[in-house]
Amino acid sequence: MQHRIIVLGAGYAGAVAAGRLARRLRREDVAITLVDAEPDFVERVRMHQLAVGRELRPRPFGEMFAGTGVEPRRATVTAVDADRGTVTVTDGTGGTGRLTYDTLVYALGSGWNTQGVPGTAEHAHEIAGRPGALRLRERLAGLEAGRSVVVVGGGLTGLEAASEIAESRPDLDVSLAARGDLGDWLSAKGRRHLREVFGRLGVTVHERASVTAVGADRVTLADGRSLPAAVTLWTTGFAVHPIAGATTLKTGDDGRIVVDGTMRSVSHPDVYAVGDAALVAGPGGKPLRMSCASGVPTAWQAADAIAARLTGGKLPRTPLRYVNQCISLGRKEGLIQYVTADDRAVDAALTGRLAALYKELVCKGAAWGVAHPTLGVPTRRRGVVREPAAQDPAVGAAA
């Protein structure tokens, strides 16, 4: 009987994990199913580009995984029973099905986080996924010159979105509301460059400005001021998919699944979590942040660990560390902030056109890596020789 592996979610982490498993294990020994609500791969790191009207190359899962042994299934996950080893899904017609797994890779990722601010869900836009980016795209396309766009959130997504909108629509009044100082986590060089680019693009920055309410045509700040906003874009961080929190899986306070160093659940040894869904310790014991930079290495680690346990091989140890933060500032400018292993900025930073090209190569490389999950290195498919043990020495080193 084939060992049934189900991967939930086909973002960067889930798609890489499925493809890598297929290249590590003999097809006759395993059945790998990749479940996702979308028909093709979504380049989440490009959603700000999609929102301003740029076309993205389609990457259908059927073509991406053709001949690999991965079976893509278009469906929405509605429940996981981690004790019985089942997943409940619905398809596009509303039909319900139940899938049974021997090993589960949970990669449902994250969406936008309203932070509980009144009016956000009703009036704000988000670009955490393709549907939100397309809704914003339609709204921006119909926006008359001179109207105001307020981007709430001074993190990476907010910086990229504000600069992209300002560059593509110089006729709009674009502003950014940041809770702290602009780019306050960056190096001095990075902060200077960010201010210079925003100045050239005409982006107004409201620093130390906490938004306490969102209306149909304005946002309200903690100090009582209000900013006119024909469009409000909310980019204040991510919230994980709620399904894990409704299971018996051990999760952290933020809803992420607690895993050991091999991405294995500390409560259910037949479940692995990767990407934004995993609460895993990085350098210095600091939890990895939700990002593509964290997601792909966790997918490598999980896939290789599953393959090792199934084939009796040696458990891998993929380094989980950061190198840089790549920020696009429109199509002509960028900022590459080099960081320590635990994601703290150092003095070195790359700026300007070269940084923009660097970021574009990173985006292209990330998409290429999904289709080539072993990075082009030839691999040997090994046969399954045993089931994963109920417990393992690696289990217990939780985040």
PDB file of C-alpha atoms in Angstrom, residues 3-279:
ATOM      1  CA  HIS A   3       2.171   5.891   1.861  1.00  0.00           C
ATOM      2  CA  ARG A   4      -0.302   8.757   1.529  1.00  0.00           C
ATOM      3  CA  ILE A   5       1.212  12.235   1.806  1.00  0.00           C
ATOM      4  CA  ILE A   6      -1.115  15.223   1.669  1.00  0.00           C
ATOM      5  CA  VAL A   7       0.219  18.769   1.381  1.00  0.00           C
ATOM      6  CA  LEU A   8      -2.251  21.507   2.284  1.00  0.00           C
ATOM      7  CA  GLY A   9      -1.533  24.792   0.551  1.00  0.00           C
ATOM      8  CA  ALA A  10       0.488  25.414  -2.602  1.00  0.00           C
ATOM      9  CA  GLY A  11       2.229  28.658  -1.824  1.00  0.00           C
ATOM     10  CA  TYR A  12       6.017  28.829  -1.896  1.00  0.00           C
ATOM     11  CA  ALA A  13       6.465  26.465   1.069  1.00  0.00           C
ATOM     12  CA  GLY A  14       3.765  23.933   0.235  1.00  0.00           C
ATOM     13  CA  ALA A  15       4.563  23.674  -3.463  1.00  0.00           C
ATOM     14  CA  VAL A  16       8.291  23.298  -2.787  1.00  0.00           C
ATOM     15  CA  ALA A  17       7.664  20.627  -0.140  1.00  0.00           C
ATOM     16  CA  ALA A  18       5.439  18.582  -2.474  1.00  0.00           C
ATOM     17  CA  GLY A  19       7.832  18.792  -5.398  1.00  0.00           C
ATOM     18  CA  ARG A  20      10.869  17.979  -3.274  1.00  0.00           C
ATOM     19  CA  LEU A  21       9.156  14.935  -1.742  1.00  0.00           C
ATOM     20  CA  ALA A  22       8.312  13.680  -5.217  1.00  0.00           C
ATOM     21  CA  ARG A  23      11.988  13.851  -6.150  1.00  0.00           C
ATOM     22  CA  ARG A  24      13.108  12.062  -2.996  1.00  0.00           C
ATOM     23  CA  LEU A  25      10.693   9.102  -2.939  1.00  0.00           C
ATOM     24  CA  ARG A  26       9.813   6.337  -5.397  1.00  0.00           C
ATOM     25  CA  ARG A  27       6.490   6.976  -7.088  1.00  0.00           C
ATOM     26  CA  GLU A  28       5.247   3.445  -6.560  1.00  0.00           C
ATOM     27  CA  ASP A  29       5.731   3.807  -2.804  1.00  0.00           C
ATOM     28  CA  VAL A  30       3.950   7.116  -2.160  1.00  0.00           C
ATOM     29  CA  ALA A  31       0.873   9.037  -3.252  1.00  0.00           C
ATOM     30  CA  ILE A  32       1.446  12.800  -2.970  1.00  0.00           C
ATOM     31  CA  THR A  33      -1.595  15.080  -3.165  1.00  0.00           C
ATOM     32  CA  LEU A  34      -1.233  18.866  -3.206  1.00  0.00           C
ATOM     33  CA  VAL A  35      -4.433  20.681  -2.207  1.00  0.00           C
ATOM     34  CA  ASP A  36      -5.008  24.343  -3.034  1.00  0.00           C
ATOM     35  CA  ALA A  37      -7.978  26.547  -3.864  1.00  0.00           C
ATOM     36  CA  GLU A  38      -6.162  28.179  -6.802  1.00  0.00           C
ATOM     37  CA  PRO A  39      -5.599  26.540 -10.211  1.00  0.00           C
ATOM     38  CA  ASP A  40      -2.094  27.933 -10.562  1.00  0.00           C
ATOM     39  CA  PHE A  41       0.820  29.131  -8.477  1.00  0.00           C
ATOM     40  CA  VAL A  42       0.449  32.623  -7.003  1.00  0.00           C
ATOM     41  CA  GLU A  43       3.627  34.702  -6.732  1.00  0.00           C
ATOM     42  CA  ARG A  44       2.661  36.328  -3.471  1.00  0.00           C
ATOM     43  CA  VAL A  45       5.755  38.531  -3.448  1.00  0.00           C
ATOM     44  CA  ARG A  46       4.397  40.268  -6.556  1.00  0.00           C
ATOM     45  CA  MET A  47       0.897  41.122  -5.349  1.00  0.00           C
ATOM     46  CA  HIS A  48       1.725  44.841  -5.185  1.00  0.00           C
ATOM     47  CA  GLN A  49       2.608  44.642  -8.886  1.00  0.00           C
ATOM     48  CA  LEU A  50      -0.631  42.865  -9.730  1.00  0.00           C
ATOM     49  CA  ALA A  51      -2.596  45.496  -7.803  1.00  0.00           C
ATOM     50  CA  VAL A  52      -1.342  48.342 -10.014  1.00  0.00           C
ATOM     51  CA  GLY A  53      -2.221  46.551 -13.235  1.00  0.00           C
ATOM     52  CA  ARG A  54       0.901  44.616 -14.135  1.00  0.00           C
ATOM     53  CA  GLU A  55       0.338  41.199 -15.685  1.00  0.00           C
ATOM     54  CA  LEU A  56       1.970  38.169 -14.083  1.00  0.00           C
ATOM     55  CA  ARG A  57       2.982  35.028 -15.888  1.00  0.00           C
ATOM     56  CA  PRO A  58       0.472  32.200 -15.275  1.00  0.00           C
ATOM     57  CA  ARG A  59       1.973  29.058 -13.733  1.00  0.00           C
ATOM     58  CA  PRO A  60      -0.689  26.292 -13.812  1.00  0.00           C
ATOM     59  CA  PHE A  61      -0.145  23.530 -11.279  1.00  0.00           C
ATOM     60  CA  GLY A  62      -1.052  20.929 -13.900  1.00  0.00           C
ATOM     61  CA  GLU A  63       1.928  21.989 -15.999  1.00  0.00           C
ATOM     62  CA  MET A  64       4.242  22.659 -13.062  1.00  0.00           C
ATOM     63  CA  PHE A  65       3.838  19.172 -11.609  1.00  0.00           C
ATOM     64  CA  ALA A  66       3.287  17.206 -14.828  1.00  0.00           C
ATOM     65  CA  GLY A  67       5.229  13.954 -14.706  1.00  0.00           C
ATOM     66  CA  THR A  68       6.531  14.498 -11.177  1.00  0.00           C
ATOM     67  CA  GLY A  69       4.181  12.212  -9.274  1.00  0.00           C
ATOM     68  CA  VAL A  70       2.483  15.104  -7.458  1.00  0.00           C
ATOM     69  CA  GLU A  71      -1.293  15.151  -7.936  1.00  0.00           C
ATOM     70  CA  PRO A  72      -2.667  18.706  -7.698  1.00  0.00           C
ATOM     71  CA  ARG A  73      -6.224  18.891  -6.359  1.00  0.00           C
ATOM     72  CA  ARG A  74      -8.158  22.125  -6.570  1.00  0.00           C
ATOM     73  CA  ALA A  75     -10.186  22.396  -3.383  1.00  0.00           C
ATOM     74  CA  THR A  76     -10.606  24.485  -0.253  1.00  0.00           C
ATOM     75  CA  VAL A  77      -9.595  22.970   3.073  1.00  0.00           C
ATOM     76  CA  THR A  78     -12.368  23.333   5.651  1.00  0.00           C
ATOM     77  CA  ALA A  79     -11.162  21.110   8.504  1.00  0.00           C
ATOM     78  CA  VAL A  80      -8.315  18.916   9.704  1.00  0.00           C
ATOM     79  CA  ASP A  81      -8.786  16.022  12.152  1.00  0.00           C
ATOM     80  CA  ALA A  82      -5.248  15.486  13.379  1.00  0.00           C
ATOM     81  CA  ASP A  83      -6.260  12.612  15.664  1.00  0.00           C
ATOM     82  CA  ARG A  84      -7.960  10.588  12.923  1.00  0.00           C
ATOM     83  CA  GLY A  85      -5.631  11.647  10.109  1.00  0.00           C
ATOM     84  CA  THR A  86      -8.259  13.161   7.817  1.00  0.00           C
ATOM     85  CA  VAL A  87      -8.778  16.420   5.936  1.00  0.00           C
ATOM     86  CA  THR A  88     -12.156  17.778   4.843  1.00  0.00           C
ATOM     87  CA  VAL A  89     -12.279  19.769   1.601  1.00  0.00           C
ATOM     88  CA  THR A  90     -14.846  21.396  -0.664  1.00  0.00           C
ATOM     89  CA  ASP A  91     -14.481  21.772  -4.416  1.00  0.00           C
ATOM     90  CA  GLY A  92     -15.635  24.580  -6.661  1.00  0.00           C
ATOM     91  CA  THR A  93     -19.141  23.149  -6.990  1.00  0.00           C
ATOM     92  CA  GLY A  94     -19.689  22.999  -3.234  1.00  0.00           C
ATOM     93  CA  GLY A  95     -19.124  19.269  -3.015  1.00  0.00           C
ATOM     94  CA  THR A  96     -17.467  17.968   0.155  1.00  0.00           C
ATOM     95  CA  GLY A  97     -14.821  15.279   0.348  1.00  0.00           C
ATOM     96  CA  ARG A  98     -12.618  13.686   2.961  1.00  0.00           C
ATOM     97  CA  LEU A  99      -8.971  12.784   2.402  1.00  0.00           C
ATOM     98  CA  THR A 100      -7.022  10.367   4.571  1.00  0.00           C
ATOM     99  CA  TYR A 101      -3.309  10.788   5.119  1.00  0.00           C
ATOM    100  CA  ASP A 102      -0.386   8.904   6.599  1.00  0.00           C
ATOM    101  CA  THR A 103       1.734  12.082   6.611  1.00  0.00           C
ATOM    102  CA  LEU A 104       0.372  15.616   6.468  1.00  0.00           C
ATOM    103  CA  VAL A 105       2.312  18.724   5.468  1.00  0.00           C
ATOM    104  CA  TYR A 106       0.364  21.751   6.691  1.00  0.00           C
ATOM    105  CA  ALA A 107       1.201  24.812   4.587  1.00  0.00           C
ATOM    106  CA  LEU A 108      -2.003  26.865   4.576  1.00  0.00           C
ATOM    107  CA  GLY A 109      -0.007  29.989   5.290  1.00  0.00           C
ATOM    108  CA  SER A 110      -1.418  33.338   6.298  1.00  0.00           C
ATOM    109  CA  GLY A 111      -3.701  36.177   5.290  1.00  0.00           C
ATOM    110  CA  TRP A 112      -4.040  39.812   6.241  1.00  0.00           C
ATOM    111  CA  ASN A 113      -4.357  40.839   9.862  1.00  0.00           C
ATOM    112  CA  THR A 114      -6.915  43.539  10.642  1.00  0.00           C
ATOM    113  CA  GLN A 115      -5.537  43.822  14.191  1.00  0.00           C
ATOM    114  CA  GLY A 116      -9.164  44.212  15.298  1.00  0.00           C
ATOM    115  CA  VAL A 117      -9.258  47.848  14.175  1.00  0.00           C
ATOM    116  CA  PRO A 118     -12.874  48.980  13.625  1.00  0.00           C
ATOM    117  CA  GLY A 119     -13.881  49.394   9.988  1.00  0.00           C
ATOM    118  CA  THR A 120     -10.863  47.640   8.541  1.00  0.00           C
ATOM    119  CA  ALA A 121     -12.664  44.521   7.334  1.00  0.00           C
ATOM    120  CA  GLU A 122     -15.486  46.597   5.833  1.00  0.00           C
ATOM    121  CA  HIS A 123     -13.572  49.423   4.185  1.00  0.00           C
ATOM    122  CA  ALA A 124      -9.878  48.532   3.714  1.00  0.00           C
ATOM    123  CA  HIS A 125      -8.196  46.638   0.899  1.00  0.00           C
ATOM    124  CA  GLU A 126      -5.491  43.992   1.290  1.00  0.00           C
ATOM    125  CA  ILE A 127      -2.916  42.333  -0.952  1.00  0.00           C
ATOM    126  CA  ALA A 128      -2.091  39.207   1.060  1.00  0.00           C
ATOM    127  CA  GLY A 129      -3.422  37.104  -1.827  1.00  0.00           C
ATOM    128  CA  ARG A 130      -4.558  37.302  -5.426  1.00  0.00           C
ATOM    129  CA  PRO A 131      -8.283  37.979  -4.806  1.00  0.00           C
ATOM    130  CA  GLY A 132      -7.463  41.005  -2.654  1.00  0.00           C
ATOM    131  CA  ALA A 133      -4.880  42.304  -5.114  1.00  0.00           C
ATOM    132  CA  LEU A 134      -7.366  42.034  -7.974  1.00  0.00           C
ATOM    133  CA  ARG A 135     -10.043  43.899  -6.018  1.00  0.00           C
ATOM    134  CA  LEU A 136      -7.575  46.694  -5.285  1.00  0.00           C
ATOM    135  CA  ARG A 137      -6.519  46.699  -8.929  1.00  0.00           C
ATOM    136  CA  GLU A 138     -10.099  47.305 -10.024  1.00  0.00           C
ATOM    137  CA  ARG A 139     -10.564  50.058  -7.464  1.00  0.00           C
ATOM    138  CA  LEU A 140      -7.352  51.861  -8.392  1.00  0.00           C
ATOM    139  CA  ALA A 141      -8.144  51.636 -12.101  1.00  0.00           C
ATOM    140  CA  GLY A 142     -11.388  53.535 -11.513  1.00  0.00           C
ATOM    141  CA  LEU A 143      -9.880  56.157  -9.213  1.00  0.00           C
ATOM    142  CA  GLU A 144      -9.833  59.712 -10.548  1.00  0.00           C
ATOM    143  CA  ALA A 145      -6.698  61.856 -10.514  1.00  0.00           C
ATOM    144  CA  GLY A 146      -6.052  63.700  -7.290  1.00  0.00           C
ATOM    145  CA  ARG A 147      -7.796  61.173  -5.059  1.00  0.00           C
ATOM    146  CA  SER A 148      -6.049  59.937  -1.914  1.00  0.00           C
ATOM    147  CA  VAL A 149      -4.636  56.481  -1.189  1.00  0.00           C
ATOM    148  CA  VAL A 150      -3.489  55.694   2.349  1.00  0.00           C
ATOM    149  CA  VAL A 151      -1.259  52.672   2.932  1.00  0.00           C
ATOM    150  CA  VAL A 152      -1.410  51.597   6.582  1.00  0.00           C
ATOM    151  CA  GLY A 153       1.674  49.759   7.814  1.00  0.00           C
ATOM    152  CA  GLY A 154       5.348  50.573   7.502  1.00  0.00           C
ATOM    153  CA  GLY A 155       6.705  47.047   7.045  1.00  0.00           C
ATOM    154  CA  LEU A 156       8.021  45.467   3.857  1.00  0.00           C
ATOM    155  CA  THR A 157       4.590  45.049   2.240  1.00  0.00           C
ATOM    156  CA  GLY A 158       3.573  48.617   3.024  1.00  0.00           C
ATOM    157  CA  LEU A 159       6.805  50.091   1.650  1.00  0.00           C
ATOM    158  CA  GLU A 160       6.551  48.102  -1.571  1.00  0.00           C
ATOM    159  CA  ALA A 161       2.865  48.860  -2.075  1.00  0.00           C
ATOM    160  CA  ALA A 162       3.167  52.600  -1.434  1.00  0.00           C
ATOM    161  CA  SER A 163       6.096  53.019  -3.810  1.00  0.00           C
ATOM    162  CA  GLU A 164       4.509  50.834  -6.512  1.00  0.00           C
ATOM    163  CA  ILE A 165       1.232  52.775  -6.430  1.00  0.00           C
ATOM    164  CA  ALA A 166       2.979  56.142  -6.388  1.00  0.00           C
ATOM    165  CA  GLU A 167       5.194  55.222  -9.332  1.00  0.00           C
ATOM    166  CA  SER A 168       2.418  53.758 -11.479  1.00  0.00           C
ATOM    167  CA  ARG A 169      -0.144  56.459 -10.578  1.00  0.00           C
ATOM    168  CA  PRO A 170       1.718  59.757 -10.023  1.00  0.00           C
ATOM    169  CA  ASP A 171      -1.642  61.531 -10.377  1.00  0.00           C
ATOM    170  CA  LEU A 172      -2.816  60.131  -7.021  1.00  0.00           C
ATOM    171  CA  ASP A 173      -2.081  61.477  -3.542  1.00  0.00           C
ATOM    172  CA  VAL A 174      -0.317  58.527  -1.908  1.00  0.00           C
ATOM    173  CA  SER A 175       0.573  58.473   1.779  1.00  0.00           C
ATOM    174  CA  LEU A 176       1.838  55.910   4.254  1.00  0.00           C
ATOM    175  CA  ALA A 177       0.936  55.695   7.938  1.00  0.00           C
ATOM    176  CA  ALA A 178       3.603  53.923  10.019  1.00  0.00           C
ATOM    177  CA  ARG A 179       3.304  53.110  13.704  1.00  0.00           C
ATOM    178  CA  GLY A 180       6.989  53.895  14.226  1.00  0.00           C
ATOM    179  CA  ASP A 181       9.570  55.889  12.298  1.00  0.00           C
ATOM    180  CA  LEU A 182       9.917  55.166   8.594  1.00  0.00           C
ATOM    181  CA  GLY A 183      12.136  52.101   8.139  1.00  0.00           C
ATOM    182  CA  ASP A 184      13.179  52.194  11.790  1.00  0.00           C
ATOM    183  CA  TRP A 185      14.536  48.627  11.638  1.00  0.00           C
ATOM    184  CA  LEU A 186      16.858  49.413   8.702  1.00  0.00           C
ATOM    185  CA  SER A 187      20.452  50.605   8.736  1.00  0.00           C
ATOM    186  CA  ALA A 188      21.182  54.325   8.525  1.00  0.00           C
ATOM    187  CA  LYS A 189      21.986  53.940   4.826  1.00  0.00           C
ATOM    188  CA  GLY A 190      18.770  52.036   4.233  1.00  0.00           C
ATOM    189  CA  ARG A 191      16.662  54.655   6.017  1.00  0.00           C
ATOM    190  CA  ARG A 192      18.263  57.508   4.058  1.00  0.00           C
ATOM    191  CA  HIS A 193      17.637  55.797   0.742  1.00  0.00           C
ATOM    192  CA  LEU A 194      14.048  54.994   1.654  1.00  0.00           C
ATOM    193  CA  ARG A 195      13.329  58.637   2.469  1.00  0.00           C
ATOM    194  CA  GLU A 196      14.994  59.796  -0.742  1.00  0.00           C
ATOM    195  CA  VAL A 197      12.923  57.449  -2.909  1.00  0.00           C
ATOM    196  CA  PHE A 198       9.671  58.279  -1.155  1.00  0.00           C
ATOM    197  CA  GLY A 199      10.474  61.959  -1.587  1.00  0.00           C
ATOM    198  CA  ARG A 200      11.028  61.555  -5.330  1.00  0.00           C
ATOM    199  CA  LEU A 201       7.834  59.543  -5.686  1.00  0.00           C
ATOM    200  CA  GLY A 202       5.826  62.073  -3.704  1.00  0.00           C
ATOM    201  CA  VAL A 203       4.737  59.690  -0.976  1.00  0.00           C
ATOM    202  CA  THR A 204       3.689  61.527   2.192  1.00  0.00           C
ATOM    203  CA  VAL A 205       4.811  59.702   5.336  1.00  0.00           C
ATOM    204  CA  HIS A 206       2.940  59.906   8.641  1.00  0.00           C
ATOM    205  CA  GLU A 207       5.294  58.555  11.296  1.00  0.00           C
ATOM    206  CA  ARG A 208       4.339  57.322  14.754  1.00  0.00           C
ATOM    207  CA  ALA A 209       0.772  57.311  13.487  1.00  0.00           C
ATOM    208  CA  SER A 210      -1.373  54.466  14.820  1.00  0.00           C
ATOM    209  CA  VAL A 211      -4.636  54.009  12.931  1.00  0.00           C
ATOM    210  CA  THR A 212      -7.556  53.398  15.285  1.00  0.00           C
ATOM    211  CA  ALA A 213     -10.453  53.298  12.799  1.00  0.00           C
ATOM    212  CA  VAL A 214     -11.057  52.966   9.066  1.00  0.00           C
ATOM    213  CA  GLY A 215     -13.997  54.620   7.346  1.00  0.00           C
ATOM    214  CA  ALA A 216     -15.308  54.618   3.818  1.00  0.00           C
ATOM    215  CA  ASP A 217     -13.391  57.795   2.974  1.00  0.00           C
ATOM    216  CA  ARG A 218     -10.862  58.334   5.782  1.00  0.00           C
ATOM    217  CA  VAL A 219      -8.717  56.777   8.478  1.00  0.00           C
ATOM    218  CA  THR A 220      -8.591  57.999  12.068  1.00  0.00           C
ATOM    219  CA  LEU A 221      -5.331  58.230  13.994  1.00  0.00           C
ATOM    220  CA  ALA A 222      -4.740  57.710  17.706  1.00  0.00           C
ATOM    221  CA  ASP A 223      -4.074  61.420  18.204  1.00  0.00           C
ATOM    222  CA  GLY A 224      -7.525  62.285  16.863  1.00  0.00           C
ATOM    223  CA  ARG A 225      -6.458  63.390  13.392  1.00  0.00           C
ATOM    224  CA  SER A 226      -8.098  61.915  10.320  1.00  0.00           C
ATOM    225  CA  LEU A 227      -6.563  61.371   6.895  1.00  0.00           C
ATOM    226  CA  PRO A 228      -8.714  61.458   3.748  1.00  0.00           C
ATOM    227  CA  ALA A 229      -8.642  58.097   2.015  1.00  0.00           C
ATOM    228  CA  ALA A 230     -10.558  57.252  -1.123  1.00  0.00           C
ATOM    229  CA  VAL A 231      -8.695  53.942  -0.845  1.00  0.00           C
ATOM    230  CA  THR A 232      -7.177  52.443   2.289  1.00  0.00           C
ATOM    231  CA  LEU A 233      -4.678  49.606   1.879  1.00  0.00           C
ATOM    232  CA  TRP A 234      -4.063  47.648   5.098  1.00  0.00           C
ATOM    233  CA  THR A 235      -0.605  46.044   5.403  1.00  0.00           C
ATOM    234  CA  THR A 236       0.004  45.701   9.143  1.00  0.00           C
ATOM    235  CA  GLY A 237       1.228  42.127   9.190  1.00  0.00           C
ATOM    236  CA  PHE A 238      -0.163  38.632   8.694  1.00  0.00           C
ATOM    237  CA  ALA A 239      -2.479  36.302  10.582  1.00  0.00           C
ATOM    238  CA  VAL A 240      -2.259  32.537  10.142  1.00  0.00           C
ATOM    239  CA  HIS A 241      -5.071  30.464   8.687  1.00  0.00           C
ATOM    240  CA  PRO A 242      -7.465  29.609  11.532  1.00  0.00           C
ATOM    241  CA  ILE A 243      -7.869  25.905  10.772  1.00  0.00           C
ATOM    242  CA  ALA A 244      -4.869  24.771  12.839  1.00  0.00           C
ATOM    243  CA  GLY A 245      -6.264  26.524  15.893  1.00  0.00           C
ATOM    244  CA  ALA A 246      -9.450  24.469  15.619  1.00  0.00           C
ATOM    245  CA  THR A 247      -7.530  21.170  15.797  1.00  0.00           C
ATOM    246  CA  THR A 248      -5.815  19.294  18.617  1.00  0.00           C
ATOM    247  CA  LEU A 249      -2.419  20.265  17.203  1.00  0.00           C
ATOM    248  CA  LYS A 250      -0.260  22.196  19.641  1.00  0.00           C
ATOM    249  CA  THR A 251      -0.146  25.809  18.537  1.00  0.00           C
ATOM    250  CA  GLY A 252       1.454  28.986  19.832  1.00  0.00           C
ATOM    251  CA  ASP A 253      -0.336  32.131  20.925  1.00  0.00           C
ATOM    252  CA  ASP A 254      -0.451  33.368  17.331  1.00  0.00           C
ATOM    253  CA  GLY A 255      -2.011  30.144  15.999  1.00  0.00           C
ATOM    254  CA  ARG A 256       1.111  28.741  14.372  1.00  0.00           C
ATOM    255  CA  ILE A 257       1.813  25.031  14.774  1.00  0.00           C
ATOM    256  CA  VAL A 258       4.632  24.314  17.219  1.00  0.00           C
ATOM    257  CA  VAL A 259       7.266  22.175  15.505  1.00  0.00           C
ATOM    258  CA  ASP A 260      10.695  20.759  16.228  1.00  0.00           C
ATOM    259  CA  GLY A 261      13.848  21.359  14.198  1.00  0.00           C
ATOM    260  CA  THR A 262      12.627  19.071  11.392  1.00  0.00           C
ATOM    261  CA  MET A 263       9.272  20.910  11.082  1.00  0.00           C
ATOM    262  CA  ARG A 264       7.459  18.021  12.767  1.00  0.00           C
ATOM    263  CA  SER A 265       4.559  18.797  15.079  1.00  0.00           C
ATOM    264  CA  VAL A 266       5.538  18.308  18.712  1.00  0.00           C
ATOM    265  CA  SER A 267       2.075  16.901  19.442  1.00  0.00           C
ATOM    266  CA  HIS A 268       1.325  14.822  16.313  1.00  0.00           C
ATOM    267  CA  PRO A 269       4.340  13.081  14.737  1.00  0.00           C
ATOM    268  CA  ASP A 270       2.526  12.416  11.448  1.00  0.00           C
ATOM    269  CA  VAL A 271       2.028  16.165  10.872  1.00  0.00           C
ATOM    270  CA  TYR A 272       4.597  18.669   9.626  1.00  0.00           C
ATOM    271  CA  ALA A 273       4.110  22.423   9.311  1.00  0.00           C
ATOM    272  CA  VAL A 274       6.033  24.732   6.983  1.00  0.00           C
ATOM    273  CA  GLY A 275       6.094  28.372   6.002  1.00  0.00           C
ATOM    274  CA  ASP A 276       3.921  30.899   7.795  1.00  0.00           C
ATOM    275  CA  ALA A 277       2.012  28.070   9.507  1.00  0.00           C
ATOM    276  CA  ALA A 278       5.047  26.867  11.492  1.00  0.00           C
ATOM    277  CA  LEU A 279       6.269  28.218  14.817  1.00  0.00           C
TER     278      LEU A 279
END
